[in-house]
């Protein structure tokens, strides 16, 4: 009995090595995408990774060129009813709105008059620069940390840092394990992006340089304890959405992604950037919010042509072979189990 | 005889292992800074690296925080009589100067009238954006490669890509070998920086994201073969000099360097950024051009207070403990031996 048992272990180990030998680190043990349903999207992702890491295959990509760009709001975490960056910006605007020197100026007047919602639809990116005017960057980081840990989502009643989609974090870990270089590209204020993502241990292997967002103009002074950065009341070009994402891929990364993952029209240029890599196999993914029960069903609340319409959403810029991830059908689980 | 020989090899190997055991990868074999004279600066660099990589020491810095920022023009390669970026920009301006639609506009008028020298002193950064207006980025890269390989330096009569300082490239290799993350920060056009540095095999381990320069505004179109970027006639903020270097360290890296290496007043803010790291041991280096025979002696051609004055150059922002590297005394060799 013991002999048979050991032989089985040995055989199982041998088979495990055999299976893994051709695919490098494709899966260290168990199912690396265990939170994904056994459906075509998961198979396509695993097949793609196997192909590009197989040095003998025609689709091989050397590790240094395995660039991944992932959107944040609505792709890595819940963005409804409002993205964390916008929740943060509006909380700062409301703090500042009563200051006498800001009377008569937007967006502070809107904040005082409860009209931010209207203004944000037109000029959301304007909020980032204006909202923190004069604040030191260290103070901004501290305020974002407090928000992520303490402020609770109006519907799910849990802190914002618990609103990351676990299957997406697992996908990033799987790609990192296979020597992909992952960048998070978000339209939100870059300091919010870095600070919020730093709350997740699953993203701890990504240094701050891998988080690219919209930049707020800063100035710097030199004190006794090193440089002190403080915010000016405007953003820098380019705002990191749509064309801005393609531009920042060139400016900040300098290599085209072979995998791009988004969820909105703001991500289409990033998906199109994969065609610049020159590699035969590249992957474009759009997350579809179609789960009104566990998260949101965008199609039910929006006019045709907006978020709900994916995967057709990006076909103009990024072609037709975009894979659509259904939150309803592809995610076994979305958020971590509630502690209460 | 054979026995003694083998025993000697064994003892030597054992001693080698002993010497290296405490210092990780501090020196794989031989002298990693063989092109540096045996003088205080070299000793200080080696001592610093030993300290920060020793996990048992008080000055230990984990690999992920071993950030290095190095200037390019005048620090990694010769910048006299003109930096490669400026040589490139002026060659483009001269190509464009006769175009009818550019008559009456600067800097094209200056180019046509041989007055670029006067204009460049006031507005050198303006040259980068204007010079390539309308060009595709691929074309810019090809032109920079041609320049680096074919155009010869007026005094040294060798292509610009052979004007890198070998001891500095060796220093970068030594830091990389010890798990430092090296960024090149240059005031020059970022595309020039990346393309020029890609000519050097010693820098091949640094991906494009590690080269940070002044950005030219771009637009993007999507063709059949992926995105096509073309140049607009202006730069983006911040110009990557002085305060711009400190700002880009935050924007682009998000971590403070523990080593910063420059050669001019444009680098002082970058040197000061080391004080933001919070680590007890950090290193600030300024290269002094004091070798009129092998390169240039800046002090002989300039008024007091400019480049020649280092190491006092950056004391206002970056304190007094800046190490000055003398090209004359510290570099055994500067350029690679001429092939002719």
XYZ file of C-alpha atoms in Angstrom:
680
model
C 0.000 0.000 0.000
C 2.688 2.443 0.993
C 4.658 1.366 -2.079
C 1.730 2.031 -4.390
C 1.050 5.351 -2.738
C 4.608 6.518 -3.200
C 4.637 5.276 -6.752
C 1.481 7.288 -7.424
C 3.020 10.396 -5.939
C 6.099 9.838 -8.038
C 4.085 9.301 -11.205
C 1.888 12.308 -10.473
C 5.001 14.414 -9.874
C 6.525 13.162 -13.099
C 3.387 13.967 -15.066
C 3.234 17.392 -13.451
C 6.800 18.110 -14.549
C 6.060 16.819 -18.041
C 3.001 18.976 -18.404
C 4.846 22.023 -17.187
C 8.148 21.438 -18.950
C 6.999 22.835 -22.282
C 5.370 25.884 -20.797
C 7.922 27.347 -18.421
C 6.145 28.816 -15.430
C 2.714 28.751 -16.993
C 1.170 27.275 -13.841
C 3.185 26.687 -10.698
C 0.558 24.503 -9.054
C -3.188 24.084 -9.199
C -5.357 26.268 -11.388
C -3.861 29.758 -11.656
C -7.247 31.099 -12.797
C -9.393 29.256 -10.290
C -11.788 32.203 -9.918
C -12.668 32.034 -13.624
C -15.392 29.778 -14.986
C -14.298 27.030 -17.340
C -15.375 28.907 -20.428
C -13.914 30.133 -23.757
C -12.386 33.353 -22.377
C -10.379 31.512 -19.744
C -9.230 28.944 -22.309
C -8.218 31.690 -24.725
C -6.141 33.430 -22.051
C -4.383 30.227 -20.975
C -3.741 29.193 -24.590
C -2.353 32.629 -25.373
C 0.040 32.546 -22.406
C 1.198 29.032 -23.332
C 1.907 30.167 -26.873
C 3.891 33.286 -26.092
C 6.062 31.644 -23.413
C 6.919 28.572 -25.517
C 10.411 29.289 -26.900
C 9.922 26.677 -29.622
C 6.615 28.117 -30.840
C 5.961 30.572 -33.656
C 4.192 32.972 -31.286
C 7.030 33.141 -28.750
C 7.651 36.530 -27.155
C 10.803 37.059 -25.068
C 10.112 38.136 -21.460
C 11.291 41.735 -21.977
C 8.582 42.271 -24.603
C 5.703 40.699 -22.664
C 4.074 44.056 -21.898
C 0.551 44.177 -20.462
C -1.562 47.325 -20.064
C -4.651 47.157 -17.834
C -7.208 49.847 -17.140
C -8.165 50.433 -13.486
C -11.665 51.941 -12.989
C -14.266 49.374 -14.008
C -11.585 46.862 -15.030
C -9.764 46.193 -11.759
C -12.396 47.553 -9.405
C -15.932 48.840 -9.199
C -16.446 52.312 -10.721
C -20.169 52.729 -10.033
C -21.867 54.883 -9.056
C -18.607 56.879 -9.118
C -14.926 55.982 -9.529
C -12.769 56.193 -6.413
C -10.759 59.002 -8.024
C -13.924 61.025 -8.496
C -15.217 60.255 -4.999
C -11.883 61.526 -3.726
C -11.840 64.657 -5.891
C -15.381 65.587 -4.887
C -14.634 65.079 -1.203
C -11.741 67.528 -1.537
C -13.857 70.013 -3.459
C -16.459 69.947 -0.737
C -13.771 70.523 1.889
C -12.512 73.544 -0.024
C -15.820 74.913 -1.264
C -16.425 77.273 1.639
C -13.046 78.974 1.404
C -13.709 82.686 0.752
C -11.047 83.025 -1.967
C -12.711 80.308 -4.026
C -16.161 81.861 -4.227
C -17.215 82.461 -7.804
C -14.851 79.851 -9.230
C -15.601 76.437 -10.716
C -15.718 73.663 -9.730
C -16.006 75.068 -6.195
C -19.276 76.865 -6.853
C -20.745 73.653 -8.195
C -19.597 71.815 -5.080
C -21.267 74.377 -2.846
C -24.464 74.196 -4.846
C -24.619 70.409 -5.099
C -24.184 70.630 -8.856
C -21.007 68.568 -9.222
C -22.838 65.785 -11.011
C -23.673 68.005 -13.974
C -20.176 69.473 -14.147
C -18.420 66.117 -13.906
C -20.065 64.801 -17.049
C -18.481 67.560 -19.103
C -15.123 68.065 -17.443
C -14.323 65.180 -15.173
C -10.567 65.476 -15.625
C -10.705 69.102 -14.511
C -11.685 67.877 -11.061
C -8.348 66.204 -10.382
C -6.199 69.295 -10.718
C -8.558 71.762 -9.080
C -9.607 69.601 -6.188
C -6.239 69.346 -4.508
C -4.887 72.820 -5.284
C -2.161 73.724 -2.806
C -2.095 70.345 -1.067
C 1.187 68.525 -0.511
C 1.484 65.179 -2.259
C 2.097 63.404 1.064
C -1.194 64.794 2.364
C -2.987 63.650 -0.789
C -1.641 60.121 -0.339
C -2.747 60.065 3.280
C -6.243 61.240 2.363
C -6.537 58.590 -0.369
C -5.457 55.874 2.075
C -8.066 57.034 4.565
C -10.731 57.024 1.879
C -9.793 53.544 0.628
C -9.874 52.101 4.134
C -12.689 54.001 5.811
C -15.261 55.281 3.369
C -17.813 52.638 2.475
C -19.397 52.029 -0.915
C -23.049 53.207 -0.863
C -24.480 49.920 -2.120
C -22.003 47.223 -1.099
C -21.320 48.826 2.296
C -17.655 47.909 2.341
C -14.474 50.046 2.086
C -13.377 50.960 -1.434
C -10.223 48.878 -1.199
C -12.442 45.790 -0.984
C -14.079 46.562 -4.316
C -11.342 45.105 -6.493
C -12.423 42.233 -8.728
C -10.605 39.148 -7.424
C -10.550 37.309 -10.797
C -8.784 40.287 -12.396
C -6.187 40.416 -9.608
C -5.689 36.687 -10.130
C -5.213 37.245 -13.865
C -2.524 39.864 -13.180
C -0.749 37.509 -10.768
C -0.873 34.764 -13.419
C 0.672 37.071 -16.034
C 3.364 38.310 -13.628
C 4.200 34.700 -12.761
C 4.809 34.108 -16.465
C 7.250 37.030 -16.718
C 4.831 39.561 -18.151
C 5.510 43.211 -17.267
C 2.190 44.670 -16.135
C 1.291 48.379 -16.273
C -1.954 49.821 -14.902
C -3.155 52.735 -17.088
C -5.960 54.804 -15.636
C -7.688 58.069 -16.503
C -7.764 58.839 -12.777
C -5.263 61.013 -10.920
C -2.023 59.012 -10.866
C -1.474 59.553 -7.139
C -4.909 58.093 -6.440
C -4.128 55.122 -8.706
C -0.796 54.360 -7.022
C -2.079 54.837 -3.485
C -5.282 52.858 -3.992
C -3.517 49.940 -5.712
C -0.855 49.906 -2.975
C -3.668 48.752 -0.668
C -3.791 45.385 -2.470
C -1.141 42.755 -1.648
C -1.870 41.119 -5.035
C -0.369 44.197 -6.733
C 2.612 44.585 -4.399
C 5.061 43.195 -6.948
C 4.418 46.170 -9.248
C 6.644 49.176 -8.434
C 5.111 52.699 -8.572
C 6.493 53.249 -12.087
C 4.005 50.664 -13.360
C 1.007 52.817 -12.432
C 0.267 55.475 -15.024
C -2.555 57.956 -14.547
C -3.488 61.534 -15.359
C -0.842 63.835 -13.890
C -1.616 66.843 -11.749
C 0.857 69.712 -12.207
C 3.166 70.006 -9.200
C 5.816 72.330 -7.910
C 8.647 71.344 -5.593
C 10.518 72.954 -2.691
C 13.527 71.601 -0.858
C 13.211 71.368 2.877
C 15.453 69.749 5.488
C 13.908 66.347 4.820
C 14.105 66.268 1.061
C 11.844 67.538 -1.674
C 8.273 68.605 -0.844
C 5.803 68.475 -3.727
C 2.600 70.502 -3.767
C -0.263 70.666 -6.194
C -1.026 73.393 -8.693
C -4.620 73.789 -9.828
C -4.383 72.062 -13.216
C -3.540 68.796 -14.981
C -0.679 68.027 -17.339
C -1.171 66.749 -20.885
C -2.067 64.187 -21.951
C -5.128 63.204 -19.919
C -4.705 59.438 -19.699
C -7.843 58.401 -21.585
C -8.532 57.464 -25.226
C -5.643 58.821 -27.335
C -3.867 59.764 -24.127
C -3.468 56.081 -23.260
C -1.810 55.333 -26.611
C 0.461 58.353 -26.178
C 1.420 57.432 -22.633
C 2.225 53.887 -23.727
C 4.845 55.417 -26.013
C 5.985 58.098 -23.567
C 6.050 56.059 -20.392
C 6.653 52.478 -21.545
C 8.195 52.805 -25.006
C 7.053 49.305 -25.990
C 3.706 48.176 -27.393
C 1.622 45.874 -25.200
C 0.887 42.335 -26.343
C -2.048 42.194 -23.891
C -4.470 45.071 -23.238
C -7.465 44.883 -20.931
C -10.144 47.542 -20.520
C -13.875 48.074 -20.114
C -14.859 51.335 -21.780
C -14.476 53.526 -24.861
C -11.614 55.244 -23.022
C -9.612 52.029 -23.437
C -9.978 51.477 -27.197
C -6.769 53.295 -28.129
C -4.908 51.175 -25.587
C -6.330 48.023 -27.166
C -5.310 49.293 -30.609
C -1.761 49.836 -29.335
C -1.275 46.041 -29.297
C -1.043 46.145 -33.091
C 2.185 48.093 -32.765
C 4.043 45.182 -31.146
C 4.709 43.325 -34.385
C 4.128 39.956 -32.685
C 1.710 37.508 -34.322
C -0.249 36.703 -31.171
C -1.658 39.563 -29.117
C -4.662 39.716 -26.809
C -7.369 42.386 -26.428
C -9.911 41.980 -23.643
C -12.946 44.035 -22.618
C -14.734 43.420 -19.358
C -18.529 43.539 -19.758
C -20.558 44.676 -16.769
C -23.589 42.446 -17.173
C -24.141 41.284 -13.622
C -26.777 43.466 -12.014
C -27.040 41.130 -9.073
C -23.411 40.844 -7.972
C -22.149 44.160 -9.441
C -23.819 46.345 -12.109
C -25.500 45.756 -15.442
C -24.420 48.797 -17.433
C -26.735 47.963 -20.368
C -29.777 48.437 -18.180
C -28.887 51.969 -17.139
C -27.367 53.433 -20.263
C -28.163 54.488 -23.733
C -26.986 52.240 -26.597
C -23.431 52.877 -27.781
C -21.967 53.360 -24.324
C -20.285 50.844 -21.999
C -22.954 48.186 -22.273
C -22.352 47.705 -25.973
C -19.002 45.964 -25.741
C -17.492 43.880 -27.391
C -18.453 46.003 -30.441
C -17.275 49.068 -28.501
C -13.705 49.276 -29.797
C -13.998 47.603 -33.180
C -13.304 50.854 -35.085
C -9.803 51.300 -33.607
C -8.944 47.850 -32.313
C -10.472 45.409 -34.814
C -13.025 42.683 -34.353
C -11.103 39.978 -32.497
C -11.652 41.441 -29.060
C -12.538 38.979 -26.337
C -15.407 39.967 -24.114
C -15.252 38.926 -20.469
C -18.708 38.562 -18.944
C -18.747 39.309 -15.231
C -21.904 37.238 -14.963
C -20.689 34.170 -16.803
C -16.886 34.233 -16.474
C -16.324 35.285 -12.868
C -16.910 32.570 -10.251
C -16.588 35.213 -7.579
C -16.303 38.991 -7.847
C -15.448 40.520 -4.473
C -13.864 38.938 -1.437
C -16.352 37.439 0.999
C -17.802 40.044 3.306
C -16.462 39.854 6.848
C -19.863 40.618 8.270
C 53.862 20.116 -9.505
C 50.387 19.425 -10.791
C 49.240 18.858 -7.206
C 50.540 22.216 -6.056
C 49.004 23.949 -9.030
C 45.570 22.488 -8.329
C 45.853 23.288 -4.665
C 46.648 26.905 -5.532
C 43.648 27.133 -7.805
C 41.498 25.665 -5.065
C 42.817 28.082 -2.432
C 42.426 31.049 -4.757
C 38.869 30.004 -5.526
C 38.126 29.595 -1.837
C 39.519 33.021 -1.019
C 37.528 34.512 -3.877
C 34.348 33.022 -2.493
C 35.204 34.244 1.003
C 35.854 37.769 -0.156
C 32.648 37.877 -2.131
C 30.407 36.039 0.318
C 29.616 39.085 2.446
C 28.818 41.332 -0.449
C 26.438 39.417 -2.672
C 27.145 40.214 -6.295
C 29.312 43.220 -5.496
C 32.001 42.046 -7.931
C 31.547 38.931 -10.019
C 35.178 38.711 -11.100
C 38.083 41.062 -11.472
C 37.733 44.805 -10.889
C 34.251 45.959 -11.900
C 35.533 49.547 -12.104
C 38.793 48.816 -13.901
C 38.546 52.004 -15.979
C 38.574 54.131 -12.827
C 41.807 55.255 -11.142
C 42.457 53.938 -7.684
C 41.364 57.142 -5.987
C 38.868 58.323 -3.334
C 35.851 58.570 -5.664
C 36.176 54.960 -6.791
C 36.626 53.819 -3.195
C 33.588 55.797 -2.085
C 31.433 54.232 -4.805
C 32.555 50.697 -4.015
C 32.138 51.241 -0.263
C 28.660 52.656 -0.812
C 27.570 49.690 -2.932
C 28.973 47.240 -0.371
C 27.037 48.985 2.396
C 23.662 49.133 0.720
C 23.737 45.521 -0.516
C 24.806 44.069 2.836
C 21.590 42.725 4.394
C 23.189 42.700 7.838
C 24.331 46.325 7.673
C 22.610 49.458 8.946
C 22.675 51.033 5.475
C 21.032 48.094 3.713
C 18.579 48.958 0.926
C 16.379 46.218 -0.544
C 16.816 45.731 -4.313
C 13.452 47.283 -5.234
C 14.518 50.581 -3.649
C 17.991 50.765 -5.207
C 17.005 53.502 -7.652
C 19.695 55.347 -9.634
C 19.127 58.452 -11.765
C 21.857 59.458 -14.228
C 21.972 62.469 -16.506
C 22.936 61.861 -20.160
C 24.488 64.889 -21.916
C 27.892 65.588 -20.392
C 27.509 62.751 -17.877
C 27.287 59.680 -20.120
C 28.671 61.212 -23.281
C 30.355 64.293 -24.684
C 28.077 67.363 -24.983
C 30.570 69.826 -26.466
C 30.501 71.823 -28.629
C 26.813 70.811 -28.790
C 24.722 67.964 -27.346
C 23.642 65.245 -29.767
C 20.003 66.250 -29.225
C 20.791 69.808 -30.269
C 22.889 68.696 -33.249
C 19.896 66.627 -34.303
C 17.324 69.390 -33.762
C 19.404 71.898 -35.697
C 19.915 69.489 -38.586
C 16.120 69.107 -38.820
C 15.580 72.862 -38.594
C 17.997 73.399 -41.447
C 16.190 70.763 -43.524
C 12.883 72.534 -42.919
C 14.076 76.130 -43.049
C 13.458 76.657 -46.753
C 9.832 75.443 -46.640
C 7.652 78.356 -47.834
C 5.032 77.932 -45.109
C 7.676 78.394 -42.391
C 9.019 81.758 -43.566
C 8.676 84.386 -40.880
C 8.524 81.866 -38.026
C 11.100 81.046 -35.375
C 13.254 79.032 -35.046
C 13.181 78.507 -38.809
C 14.143 82.072 -39.639
C 17.116 81.770 -37.318
C 18.138 78.540 -39.037
C 18.020 80.204 -42.435
C 20.027 83.150 -41.195
C 22.670 81.149 -39.328
C 21.501 82.610 -36.045
C 20.570 79.385 -34.245
C 23.444 79.773 -31.808
C 21.970 82.962 -30.338
C 18.454 81.531 -30.165
C 19.513 78.239 -28.572
C 21.018 79.984 -25.552
C 17.638 81.474 -24.683
C 15.214 78.745 -25.703
C 17.021 75.499 -26.286
C 14.059 73.327 -25.309
C 11.889 75.062 -27.898
C 14.061 73.474 -30.570
C 12.944 69.927 -29.832
C 9.271 70.421 -30.497
C 9.584 72.775 -33.448
C 12.335 70.948 -35.238
C 10.427 67.768 -35.991
C 6.949 69.221 -36.569
C 4.861 66.806 -38.621
C 7.452 64.011 -38.670
C 6.464 60.476 -37.730
C 8.204 59.063 -34.690
C 9.599 56.148 -36.711
C 11.229 58.626 -39.079
C 12.688 60.554 -36.138
C 14.208 57.359 -34.741
C 15.722 56.486 -38.101
C 17.224 59.955 -38.441
C 18.715 59.797 -34.940
C 20.257 56.395 -35.706
C 21.787 57.745 -38.892
C 23.174 60.724 -37.016
C 24.629 58.574 -34.230
C 26.335 56.250 -36.692
C 27.363 58.519 -39.531
C 27.868 62.101 -38.439
C 31.300 62.660 -36.963
C 32.191 64.870 -34.029
C 33.998 68.006 -35.278
C 37.011 67.614 -33.014
C 37.265 63.892 -32.256
C 36.352 62.872 -35.808
C 34.333 59.823 -34.744
C 30.608 59.034 -34.857
C 28.550 60.389 -31.965
C 27.749 56.917 -30.666
C 31.456 56.506 -29.906
C 31.474 59.545 -27.637
C 30.109 57.790 -24.561
C 32.416 57.811 -21.543
C 33.450 54.199 -20.983
C 34.035 54.554 -17.212
C 30.454 55.816 -16.790
C 29.039 52.910 -18.794
C 31.126 50.610 -16.616
C 29.718 52.261 -13.480
C 26.162 51.688 -14.724
C 26.943 48.027 -15.481
C 28.394 47.662 -11.978
C 25.248 49.109 -10.391
C 22.939 46.960 -12.543
C 24.960 43.902 -11.578
C 24.232 44.748 -7.943
C 20.479 44.942 -8.534
C 20.212 48.696 -8.840
C 17.426 50.005 -11.091
C 19.004 52.611 -13.343
C 17.103 55.473 -15.009
C 18.687 57.913 -17.464
C 17.156 61.406 -17.048
C 18.007 63.887 -19.762
C 16.856 67.360 -20.772
C 17.086 66.217 -24.388
C 14.179 64.996 -26.509
C 13.241 61.598 -25.066
C 13.192 59.917 -28.475
C 16.762 61.069 -29.086
C 17.782 59.789 -25.648
C 16.247 56.339 -26.168
C 17.502 55.925 -29.730
C 21.022 57.152 -29.014
C 21.423 55.004 -25.888
C 20.071 51.963 -27.774
C 23.286 52.175 -29.825
C 25.305 51.065 -26.790
C 25.368 47.378 -25.853
C 26.371 48.383 -22.312
C 22.892 49.928 -21.873
C 20.947 47.117 -23.553
C 19.675 45.757 -20.232
C 17.683 48.964 -19.646
C 14.211 48.880 -21.252
C 12.891 52.055 -22.967
C 10.880 52.982 -19.859
C 14.174 53.703 -18.071
C 15.015 56.592 -20.390
C 13.247 59.798 -19.431
C 13.648 62.968 -21.473
C 11.725 66.046 -22.499
C 8.566 64.964 -24.312
C 7.468 66.330 -27.652
C 3.681 66.550 -28.048
C 2.411 63.834 -30.385
C -0.804 62.843 -32.055
C -1.703 59.314 -33.115
C -3.563 57.731 -36.034
C -4.454 54.074 -36.487
C -3.368 52.505 -39.740
C -3.362 48.895 -40.883
C -0.093 48.218 -39.104
C -0.894 49.692 -35.724
C -0.649 53.188 -34.307
C 1.329 55.858 -36.147
C 2.610 58.728 -34.023
C 3.502 62.111 -35.468
C 4.970 65.228 -33.935
C 3.183 68.442 -33.098
C 5.242 71.613 -32.960
C 5.629 71.923 -29.179
C 6.897 70.209 -26.027
C 4.963 68.854 -23.076
C 5.511 69.972 -19.505
C 7.687 69.561 -17.604
C 10.914 70.163 -19.520
C 13.201 67.555 -17.975
C 15.769 69.906 -16.467
C 16.215 71.419 -12.998
C 12.852 71.189 -11.192
C 11.557 69.122 -14.100
C 13.935 66.317 -13.154
C 12.639 66.211 -9.577
C 9.055 66.261 -10.858
C 9.671 63.504 -13.391
C 11.300 61.359 -10.716
C 7.963 61.487 -8.889
C 5.787 61.211 -12.013
C 7.721 58.581 -13.885
C 9.525 56.570 -11.172
C 7.560 57.222 -7.999
C 10.553 56.388 -5.806
C 13.438 58.594 -4.706
C 16.892 57.679 -6.026
C 19.605 56.608 -3.610
C 22.243 57.435 -6.245
C 22.130 60.485 -8.546
C 24.826 61.387 -11.050
C 24.992 64.583 -13.094
C 27.345 67.247 -14.387
C 25.525 70.568 -14.532
C 23.190 72.950 -12.734
C 20.321 71.218 -14.544
C 21.016 68.153 -12.402
C 20.949 69.727 -8.926
C 17.258 69.030 -8.295
C 17.856 65.406 -9.244
C 20.725 65.222 -6.739
C 18.475 66.780 -4.082
C 15.837 64.134 -4.774
C 18.079 61.561 -3.043
C 17.117 63.144 0.291
C 13.566 61.936 -0.248
C 14.538 58.271 -0.036
C 14.743 58.151 3.745
C 17.735 55.809 3.631
C 20.794 56.741 5.694
C 23.334 56.197 2.900
C 22.779 57.931 -0.430
C 25.257 59.041 -3.080
C 25.430 62.269 -5.106
C 28.025 62.543 -7.855
C 28.961 65.356 -10.239
C 31.270 64.756 -13.169
C 33.808 67.576 -13.596
C 35.036 68.297 -17.106
C 38.628 69.216 -16.337
C 40.492 67.350 -19.048
C 41.160 69.719 -21.924
C 43.493 67.232 -23.516
C 41.302 64.118 -23.670
C 37.877 65.861 -23.594
C 37.095 69.457 -22.525
C 38.068 71.715 -19.664
C 34.858 73.651 -19.053
C 36.499 76.005 -16.537
C 38.772 77.411 -19.238
C 35.940 78.437 -21.512
C 33.282 79.641 -19.111
C 32.533 82.334 -16.656
C 32.658 81.467 -12.946
C 29.456 79.967 -11.552
C 28.747 77.749 -14.512
C 29.673 74.092 -15.109
C 33.348 74.490 -14.226
C 32.534 75.410 -10.674
C 31.394 71.997 -9.482
C 31.406 70.475 -6.838
C 30.052 73.709 -5.293
C 27.515 73.849 -8.113
C 24.614 72.127 -6.378
C 25.316 72.827 -2.723
C 22.260 75.097 -2.349
C 19.749 72.341 -3.191
C 21.737 69.168 -2.653
C 23.995 69.870 0.337
C 27.742 69.798 0.638
C 28.552 66.089 0.575
C 28.596 65.799 -3.195
C 31.417 63.747 -4.666
C 33.201 65.288 -7.602
C 34.482 62.955 -10.310
C 37.457 64.417 -12.140
C 37.674 63.238 -15.741
C 41.364 64.046 -15.670
C 42.239 62.220 -12.471
C 39.565 59.531 -12.069
C 39.126 58.183 -15.598
C 41.866 55.833 -16.817
C 40.364 55.995 -20.256
C 37.530 58.153 -21.624
C 36.509 56.983 -25.108
C 37.038 53.632 -26.774
C 40.309 53.382 -28.708
C 40.008 54.888 -32.167
C 39.863 52.281 -34.934
C 42.021 54.417 -37.197
